[in-house]
Structure formats: structure tokens, C-alpha cells
Coordinates of C-alpha atoms in Angstrom, one line a residue:
M1 CA -8.6 1.8 22.9
K2 CA -11.1 2.1 20.1
K3 CA -9.7 2.7 16.6
D4 CA -10.8 6.4 16.2
T5 CA -9.3 7.2 19.6
K6 CA -6.0 5.5 18.6
I7 CA -5.9 7.6 15.4
V8 CA -6.0 10.8 17.4
S9 CA -3.6 9.7 20.2
A10 CA -1.0 7.5 18.5
G11 CA 2.5 9.0 18.6
R12 CA 1.6 11.8 20.9
A13 CA 3.6 10.8 24.0
K14 CA 4.8 13.9 25.9
K15 CA 8.4 13.1 25.1
W16 CA 7.6 13.9 21.5
T17 CA 5.0 16.6 21.8
K18 CA 6.8 18.5 24.6
G19 CA 3.3 19.4 25.9
V20 CA 1.8 20.8 22.6
V21 CA -0.9 19.0 20.5
N22 CA 1.3 18.0 17.6
P23 CA 4.9 16.7 17.7
P24 CA 7.1 19.7 16.7
L25 CA 8.8 19.7 13.3
V26 CA 12.5 19.0 14.0
R27 CA 14.9 19.4 11.1
A28 CA 18.5 18.2 11.7
S29 CA 21.5 16.7 10.2
T30 CA 24.2 17.2 12.9
V31 CA 23.2 16.6 16.5
V32 CA 25.7 18.2 18.9
F33 CA 26.6 17.1 22.5
D34 CA 27.9 19.1 25.4
S35 CA 29.9 16.3 27.0
V36 CA 31.6 13.0 26.2
A37 CA 29.1 11.2 28.4
E38 CA 26.1 12.6 26.4
M39 CA 27.8 11.6 23.1
K40 CA 28.5 8.1 24.4
H41 CA 24.9 7.8 25.6
A42 CA 23.6 8.8 22.2
T43 CA 25.9 6.4 20.4
R44 CA 24.9 3.5 22.6
N45 CA 21.2 4.2 22.0
R46 CA 21.3 5.4 18.4
A47 CA 18.9 2.7 17.4
N48 CA 16.5 3.4 20.3
Q49 CA 14.9 6.7 19.5
V50 CA 17.7 8.9 20.8
M51 CA 18.8 11.7 18.6
F52 CA 22.3 10.8 17.3
Y53 CA 22.5 11.9 13.7
G54 CA 19.8 13.3 11.4
R55 CA 19.5 10.2 9.2
R56 CA 18.8 8.1 12.3
G57 CA 15.8 10.3 13.0
T58 CA 14.6 13.2 15.1
D59 CA 11.7 13.5 17.5
T60 CA 9.5 14.2 14.5
S61 CA 10.3 10.8 12.9
F62 CA 10.3 9.0 16.2
A63 CA 6.8 10.2 16.9
F64 CA 5.5 9.1 13.5
Q65 CA 7.2 5.7 13.7
E66 CA 5.7 5.1 17.1
A67 CA 2.3 6.1 15.7
M68 CA 2.6 3.6 12.9
V69 CA 3.5 0.8 15.3
E70 CA 0.5 1.7 17.5
M71 CA -1.8 1.7 14.5
E72 CA -0.5 -1.3 12.5
G73 CA 1.2 -3.5 15.1
G74 CA 4.8 -4.8 15.2
V75 CA 7.6 -3.3 17.2
G76 CA 9.4 -0.9 14.9
C77 CA 8.8 1.1 11.8
A78 CA 11.4 2.2 9.2
L79 CA 10.7 5.2 7.0
Y80 CA 11.6 5.7 3.3
P81 CA 11.2 8.4 0.7
S82 CA 8.6 6.5 -1.3
G83 CA 6.5 3.3 -1.2
T84 CA 8.7 1.7 -3.8
A85 CA 11.8 2.4 -1.7
A86 CA 10.1 0.7 1.2
I87 CA 9.5 -2.4 -0.9
S88 CA 12.9 -2.6 -2.4
N89 CA 14.8 -1.9 0.8
A90 CA 12.7 -4.3 2.8
I91 CA 13.5 -7.1 0.3
L92 CA 17.2 -6.2 0.1
S93 CA 17.4 -6.3 3.8
F94 CA 16.7 -10.0 3.9
V95 CA 18.3 -11.5 0.8
K96 CA 21.8 -12.2 -0.6
S97 CA 23.2 -13.6 -3.8
G98 CA 21.9 -17.1 -4.4
D99 CA 18.6 -16.6 -2.6
H100 CA 15.1 -17.0 -4.0
I101 CA 11.9 -15.1 -3.4
L102 CA 8.2 -15.9 -4.2
M103 CA 6.4 -12.8 -5.6
V104 CA 2.7 -12.5 -6.1
D105 CA 1.9 -12.3 -9.8
T106 CA -0.4 -9.3 -9.3
A107 CA 2.3 -7.1 -7.6
Y108 CA 2.6 -3.4 -8.2
E109 CA 4.5 -2.9 -11.5
P110 CA 7.6 -1.2 -9.9
T111 CA 7.9 -4.2 -7.6
R112 CA 8.1 -6.5 -10.6
D113 CA 10.6 -4.3 -12.2
F114 CA 12.8 -4.4 -9.1
C115 CA 12.8 -8.2 -9.1
G116 CA 13.5 -8.5 -12.8
K117 CA 16.0 -5.7 -13.2
M118 CA 17.7 -5.3 -9.8
L119 CA 17.4 -8.6 -7.9
A120 CA 18.2 -10.7 -11.0
N121 CA 21.5 -8.8 -11.4
L122 CA 22.4 -9.4 -7.8
G123 CA 21.9 -13.2 -8.1
V124 CA 18.5 -13.3 -6.4
S125 CA 15.9 -15.3 -8.4
T126 CA 12.1 -14.7 -8.4
T127 CA 9.2 -17.1 -8.9
Y128 CA 5.8 -15.5 -9.5
Y129 CA 2.8 -17.2 -8.2
D130 CA -1.0 -17.0 -8.6
P131 CA -2.5 -14.8 -5.9
M132 CA -5.2 -17.4 -5.3
I133 CA -2.7 -20.3 -4.9
G134 CA -3.5 -21.0 -1.2
E135 CA -2.0 -24.3 -0.1
G136 CA -0.4 -24.8 -3.5
I137 CA 2.3 -22.3 -2.4
R138 CA 4.1 -25.3 -0.9
D139 CA 5.0 -26.6 -4.3
L140 CA 6.9 -23.5 -5.2
I141 CA 9.1 -23.3 -2.1
Q142 CA 12.7 -24.0 -2.7
P143 CA 15.5 -24.7 -0.2
N144 CA 16.9 -21.2 -0.8
T145 CA 13.5 -19.4 -0.6
R146 CA 13.9 -16.5 1.8
I147 CA 10.9 -14.2 1.2
L148 CA 7.2 -14.7 0.4
F149 CA 5.9 -11.4 -0.8
L150 CA 2.1 -10.6 -0.8
E151 CA 0.0 -7.8 -2.1
S152 CA -3.6 -8.0 -1.1
P153 CA -5.7 -6.8 -2.8
G154 CA -3.6 -7.2 -6.0
S155 CA -2.6 -4.2 -8.0
L156 CA -5.1 -3.2 -10.7
T157 CA -7.1 -6.5 -10.6
M158 CA -7.8 -6.6 -6.9
E159 CA -7.5 -10.3 -6.0
V160 CA -7.6 -10.7 -2.2
Q161 CA -5.1 -13.3 -0.9
D162 CA -5.5 -15.9 1.9
V163 CA -2.8 -14.3 3.9
P164 CA -3.1 -16.5 7.1
T165 CA -2.7 -19.7 5.0
L166 CA 0.2 -18.4 3.0
A167 CA 2.0 -17.1 6.0
R168 CA 1.5 -20.3 8.0
I169 CA 3.0 -22.4 5.2
A170 CA 5.9 -20.0 4.7
H171 CA 6.8 -20.0 8.4
E172 CA 7.0 -23.8 8.3
S173 CA 10.1 -23.3 6.1
D174 CA 11.4 -20.2 8.0
I175 CA 10.5 -17.9 5.2
T176 CA 10.0 -14.2 5.9
V177 CA 6.5 -13.0 5.0
M178 CA 6.2 -9.4 3.6
L179 CA 2.9 -7.7 2.6
D180 CA 2.2 -4.6 0.7
N181 CA -0.6 -3.4 2.9
T182 CA -1.2 -0.1 1.2
W183 CA -4.8 -0.7 0.1
A184 CA -6.0 -1.5 3.6
S185 CA -4.0 1.3 5.1
P186 CA -3.2 0.9 8.9
L187 CA -7.0 0.7 9.5
N188 CA -8.6 -2.2 7.6
F189 CA -6.2 -5.2 7.8
Y190 CA -4.1 -6.1 10.8
P191 CA -1.1 -7.8 9.3
F192 CA 0.6 -9.1 12.4
A193 CA -2.5 -10.8 13.6
H194 CA -2.6 -12.7 10.3
G195 CA 1.0 -13.9 10.3
V196 CA 2.8 -11.2 8.4
D197 CA 6.4 -10.4 9.5
I198 CA 6.9 -7.1 7.7
S199 CA 4.0 -4.8 6.6
I200 CA 4.8 -2.2 3.9
Q201 CA 2.8 1.0 3.2
A202 CA 3.0 3.6 0.5
A203 CA 2.2 6.3 3.0
T204 CA 2.0 8.5 -0.2
K205 CA -1.6 7.1 -0.4
Y206 CA -4.1 7.1 2.4
I207 CA -1.8 8.0 5.3
V208 CA -0.8 11.4 3.8
G209 CA -4.2 11.6 2.0
H210 CA -3.6 14.8 0.1
S211 CA -1.5 13.8 -2.9
D212 CA 1.4 16.1 -1.9
V213 CA 4.0 13.8 -0.2
M214 CA 6.0 10.8 -1.3
M215 CA 6.8 8.4 1.6
G216 CA 7.0 4.7 2.5
T217 CA 6.9 2.7 5.7
A218 CA 7.9 -0.8 6.7
T219 CA 6.7 -2.0 10.0
A220 CA 8.3 -5.2 11.4
N221 CA 7.7 -7.7 14.2
A222 CA 10.3 -8.3 16.9
A223 CA 12.2 -11.0 15.1
H224 CA 12.7 -8.9 11.9
W225 CA 12.9 -5.4 13.2
P226 CA 16.6 -5.2 14.1
Q227 CA 17.7 -6.5 10.7
L228 CA 15.3 -4.3 8.8
R229 CA 16.3 -1.2 10.8
E230 CA 20.0 -1.6 10.5
N231 CA 20.1 -2.6 6.8
S232 CA 17.8 0.2 5.8
Y233 CA 20.1 2.6 7.6
I234 CA 23.2 1.1 5.9
M235 CA 21.5 1.7 2.5
G236 CA 21.1 5.3 3.4
Q237 CA 17.3 5.5 3.8
C238 CA 15.8 8.5 5.5
T239 CA 12.8 10.8 5.0
S240 CA 12.3 14.5 5.2
P241 CA 11.0 15.7 8.6
D242 CA 8.7 18.1 6.7
D243 CA 7.1 15.2 4.8
I244 CA 6.9 13.2 8.1
Y245 CA 5.1 16.1 9.7
L246 CA 2.5 16.1 6.9
A247 CA 2.1 12.4 7.1
M248 CA 1.4 12.6 10.8
R249 CA -1.2 15.3 10.1
G250 CA -2.8 13.2 7.5
L251 CA -2.9 10.2 9.9
R252 CA -5.1 12.2 12.2
T253 CA -8.0 12.3 9.7
I254 CA -7.5 8.9 8.1
G255 CA -10.5 7.4 9.9
V256 CA -13.1 9.8 8.7
R257 CA -11.6 10.0 5.2
M258 CA -11.5 6.2 4.8
R259 CA -15.1 5.9 5.9
Q260 CA -16.2 8.5 3.3
H261 CA -14.0 6.9 0.6
Q262 CA -15.6 3.6 1.3
E263 CA -19.2 5.0 1.3
N264 CA -18.7 6.9 -1.9
A265 CA -16.9 4.0 -3.7
L266 CA -19.6 1.5 -2.8
K267 CA -22.3 3.8 -4.2
V268 CA -20.3 4.2 -7.4
A269 CA -19.5 0.5 -7.7
N270 CA -23.1 -0.6 -7.1
W271 CA -24.1 1.8 -9.9
L272 CA -21.4 0.5 -12.2
A273 CA -22.5 -3.1 -11.5
Q274 CA -25.9 -2.3 -13.1
R275 CA -24.5 -0.8 -16.2
E276 CA -24.8 -2.7 -19.5
E277 CA -21.4 -1.6 -20.5
V278 CA -19.8 -3.3 -17.4
D279 CA -19.0 -7.0 -17.5
H280 CA -18.2 -7.1 -13.7
V281 CA -16.9 -5.0 -10.8
R282 CA -13.6 -6.0 -9.1
H283 CA -14.1 -4.5 -5.7
P284 CA -13.1 -6.7 -2.7
A285 CA -16.5 -6.2 -1.1
F286 CA -18.2 -7.6 -4.2
A287 CA -18.7 -11.4 -4.8
T288 CA -17.4 -10.8 -8.4
C289 CA -13.9 -10.0 -7.0
P290 CA -11.6 -13.0 -6.6
G291 CA -10.9 -13.7 -2.9
H292 CA -14.0 -11.9 -1.7
E293 CA -14.4 -14.5 0.9
F294 CA -11.0 -13.6 2.4
F295 CA -12.0 -9.9 2.4
K296 CA -15.1 -10.7 4.4
R297 CA -13.1 -12.8 6.8
D298 CA -10.0 -10.7 7.4
F299 CA -10.7 -7.0 6.6
T300 CA -12.6 -4.5 8.7
G301 CA -13.5 -2.1 5.8
S302 CA -12.6 -1.0 2.3
N303 CA -11.6 2.3 0.6
G304 CA -12.0 4.2 -2.6
L305 CA -9.9 2.1 -5.0
F306 CA -11.4 -0.6 -7.2
S307 CA -11.6 -1.7 -10.8
F308 CA -14.3 -2.8 -13.3
V309 CA -14.2 -4.6 -16.6
L310 CA -16.0 -3.3 -19.7
N311 CA -17.8 -5.6 -22.0
R312 CA -16.1 -4.1 -24.9
G313 CA -14.0 -1.1 -26.0
N314 CA -11.3 0.1 -28.2
D315 CA -8.7 2.9 -28.0
E316 CA -10.8 5.5 -29.7
A317 CA -13.8 4.8 -27.5
L318 CA -11.8 4.7 -24.3
T319 CA -10.1 8.0 -25.2
A320 CA -13.5 9.6 -25.8
L321 CA -14.7 8.3 -22.3
L322 CA -11.6 9.5 -20.5
D323 CA -10.9 12.8 -22.3
G324 CA -14.3 14.3 -21.4
M325 CA -14.2 13.5 -17.7
H326 CA -14.8 16.5 -15.4
H327 CA -14.3 15.1 -11.9
F328 CA -12.3 12.0 -12.6
K329 CA -8.8 12.9 -13.7
M330 CA -6.1 10.6 -15.0
G331 CA -3.1 10.0 -12.8
Y332 CA -0.7 7.2 -11.6
S333 CA -1.6 7.3 -8.0
W334 CA -4.5 7.2 -5.6
G335 CA -5.3 7.7 -1.9
G336 CA -5.8 11.5 -2.1
F337 CA -9.1 13.4 -1.8
E338 CA -9.5 13.5 -5.5
S339 CA -11.1 11.0 -7.9
L340 CA -8.9 9.3 -10.5
I341 CA -9.4 6.9 -13.5
L342 CA -7.2 4.8 -15.7
A343 CA -7.7 2.4 -18.5
V344 CA -5.5 -0.7 -18.5
N345 CA -5.4 -2.4 -21.9
N346 CA -2.4 -4.8 -21.2
V347 CA -3.0 -6.6 -18.0
Q348 CA -1.4 -9.7 -19.3
G349 CA 1.8 -7.8 -19.9
L350 CA 2.1 -7.3 -16.2
R351 CA 1.7 -11.0 -15.4
S352 CA 3.8 -14.1 -15.9
A353 CA 2.3 -16.9 -13.7
T354 CA -1.4 -16.4 -14.5
Q355 CA -3.6 -15.7 -17.5
W356 CA -5.8 -12.6 -17.7
Q357 CA -9.0 -13.3 -19.5
A358 CA -11.6 -10.6 -19.6
A359 CA -14.4 -9.4 -21.9
G360 CA -12.9 -6.0 -22.4
P361 CA -10.6 -3.3 -21.1
L362 CA -10.0 -3.0 -17.3
M363 CA -10.7 0.4 -15.8
R364 CA -9.3 1.3 -12.4
V365 CA -11.0 4.1 -10.4
H366 CA -10.2 5.9 -7.2
V367 CA -13.3 7.4 -5.8
G368 CA -12.4 10.5 -3.9
L369 CA -14.4 12.7 -1.5
E370 CA -16.6 14.5 -4.0
D371 CA -20.3 13.9 -3.9
P372 CA -20.8 10.4 -5.4
D373 CA -23.8 11.6 -7.4
D374 CA -21.5 14.0 -9.3
L375 CA -19.1 11.2 -9.9
I376 CA -21.8 8.9 -11.2
A377 CA -23.0 11.7 -13.6
D378 CA -19.4 12.1 -14.8
L379 CA -19.2 8.4 -15.5
E380 CA -22.6 8.3 -17.2
Q381 CA -21.6 11.0 -19.6
G382 CA -18.4 9.1 -20.2
F383 CA -20.4 6.0 -21.1
T384 CA -22.4 8.0 -23.5
R385 CA -19.3 9.2 -25.3
L386 CA -18.0 5.5 -25.3
N387 CA -21.2 4.2 -26.8
Q388 CA -21.3 6.9 -29.5
I389 CA -17.9 5.7 -30.7
L390 CA -18.7 2.0 -30.5
A391 CA -21.9 2.6 -32.4
K392 CA -20.0 3.8 -35.4
G393 CA -18.8 0.2 -35.9

């Protein structure tokens, strides 16, 4: 089945849709039974897409979980109220006191906070590693290493990791490989074909696509699914059926949205690469992005999120650039239809295993579905304001 066809058909088995186009929205806490036999059947099959209790799921969640498995691979998908919850609960499901994990140095900031503030208090140690370490990851593996955590591309600075090499080495020591696969979405990187055991998505981003739902997913292979499923349930994780319904609706248009995000972003990025104010563009499709060769080898496409580094800038100049934006708004997310921009002055403060050296401030942009010519004009006016401040000395 071709990708676009799968997007439309995934999770639409008749047992979920009951013959209508979209799986109905089923809200439930208590599930009632008319006989002891029915109740026993539900109890025996409570982990197998049979309605047993609301937190175990309803037909709405079962349909979306099945769609995610069809799209991303694996055998089962757990749902969470946010992407951060998916990350933290996936990790907690596979560690105990005294264990050690390897965490990529470019991880999403809340992931770092979870390691430093929660796992450390539980007796789980973390070693951060260079995202471009490749074969060198062997030297960091300890006898008690249980998880190798990847995020590719890296948060903010966009380094693309050599996932197959890292996964192969980890599996030699029976280490579970987890990947934050949010940037690629379920479309542009196939985690299980590259050795990943658990693939995590902030469905908040491109799956939902409209900046109005918080949700996370963790999809696992056969060896890891039972433990992920049961431990996530024990920790109380569940997601609103209303949010799941919106995520399923968003999934139906992810293909056309991602293609347009990609097209718009590449046009904007190519324009930025020619600007004298820009030192370099950190878009995985550009040779100036670390790991570009792995992007070309392993990914099937890109999206709207990338960064660029300015040649120079100060707080006053950056404020002038940002405050006058018309189409680009400032916000701590991405993946919706709207364009966003952030200035990041302290990249090094979010690292511990690598050194960040750049000519000037890092700018992260999410290119939305507006006309890219309007976005370019917005940025051009921003550069004019930036240059006016810098010209003052």
C-alpha cells in the first residue's frame, strides 16, 4: 500500500468505524457487562483491544493506536497526555534504581530535565553523548546501561544521528534503543527498519497539526510492547478520547501538510542561505547541517522545522527583529499550520557533552502553510530592523 493510501485507511477497520467513515468518539470510564462471562472475557483480554475500563482504552483509542502501528511500524502503541509524558514513561518503563542510560546531548530540554531531576533522584544515572559519536558509543556503554536514547534530528541544532549504527552497537549489549521521532513524524523515517525498539512522537506536533491538542505516543516492537504497555498503564497514563479523535482527524491530512511544509521551508531556507546576515543554515537537507549524509540515506523527506545561525547579533537587535514580525510568531512549539520563530542565545547551557561554537545567535523557525513569499518578506523586514540596530554600534 502506498504511503498516501495508508494515511487515509490506517485505523479504519470496520470493528472501529462500525461502517461510518471515521471511528466514532467513545467517551467512557466505566464499562458495564451483562453477564459474568462477558466480564471474564473482557478481563482476560483487557490488554488486547477489548473495552474493559476507560483508562485501558475505548474503540476511539484502539483505532488510533492501530493507525499509528500501521503508519510507523511496531506491534503496539501507548498513548499519553503529552510528548514529554511519552518520553518519561517510556524511560521509566525500562529502568530501575542502579541502572544507567545514555542520552543524546542534543535532546529536548524537558528530556534533560527529567534525567537530571527525576531519574537521578530514583538512582538512575545518565551519561550524555555527542549526537555524532557513531561507533564511539561503545566506549560509553556500562554493564548497567539499559537504554540508549536518540533524538534525530537534535532539538534546536538539528544534528542527524547515524541511527542504524548506534542501534546495532546497543543491541550487542542488550540495550533498549529509544528514539524521539517527532521531527520525522510517522512519514519520513521508519524507526523499526533502522533498529529502533521504541519510537516516541509528540503527536502534539505534526500528527495533530493544528496546535490545539497535547498528546504523545510510544510505539514498540514485539519484544518491548508488553512491558511498555503494562508499565504505562500502572503509572496511570491515558489520553482524552476527544483529543484522540482530533489526532486521528489530523493524521488524515498529514501527507499533504508535510509536503507543503517541506516545500515552503526549503524555499525559505534557500533564501536564508544567501543572506549576508546568516552564517549557515541547519536544515537536515542542507550539507551545512551535521549528519546531512544520514538524512540523505535514511529519511524520505523533511518538514517545516529548521534553524539558522546569524553572523552576529545582540539582545537589542534580536528583539527588534522578532518584535516586528507579522507572520512569524514566537511560541514554544511547532508542527501546526502557523509559522513560528525563536532566538536561542544559550545553546551551550543545554549541553554537557559537546561544545557549541557558532558565529552568532541561533534562530529556530517553523515554516507553516502560509505563502513562502510572504514569510520571506517578513524575514527580510526583520533583517532590516536587525541591521539598523547593529549599525548603531
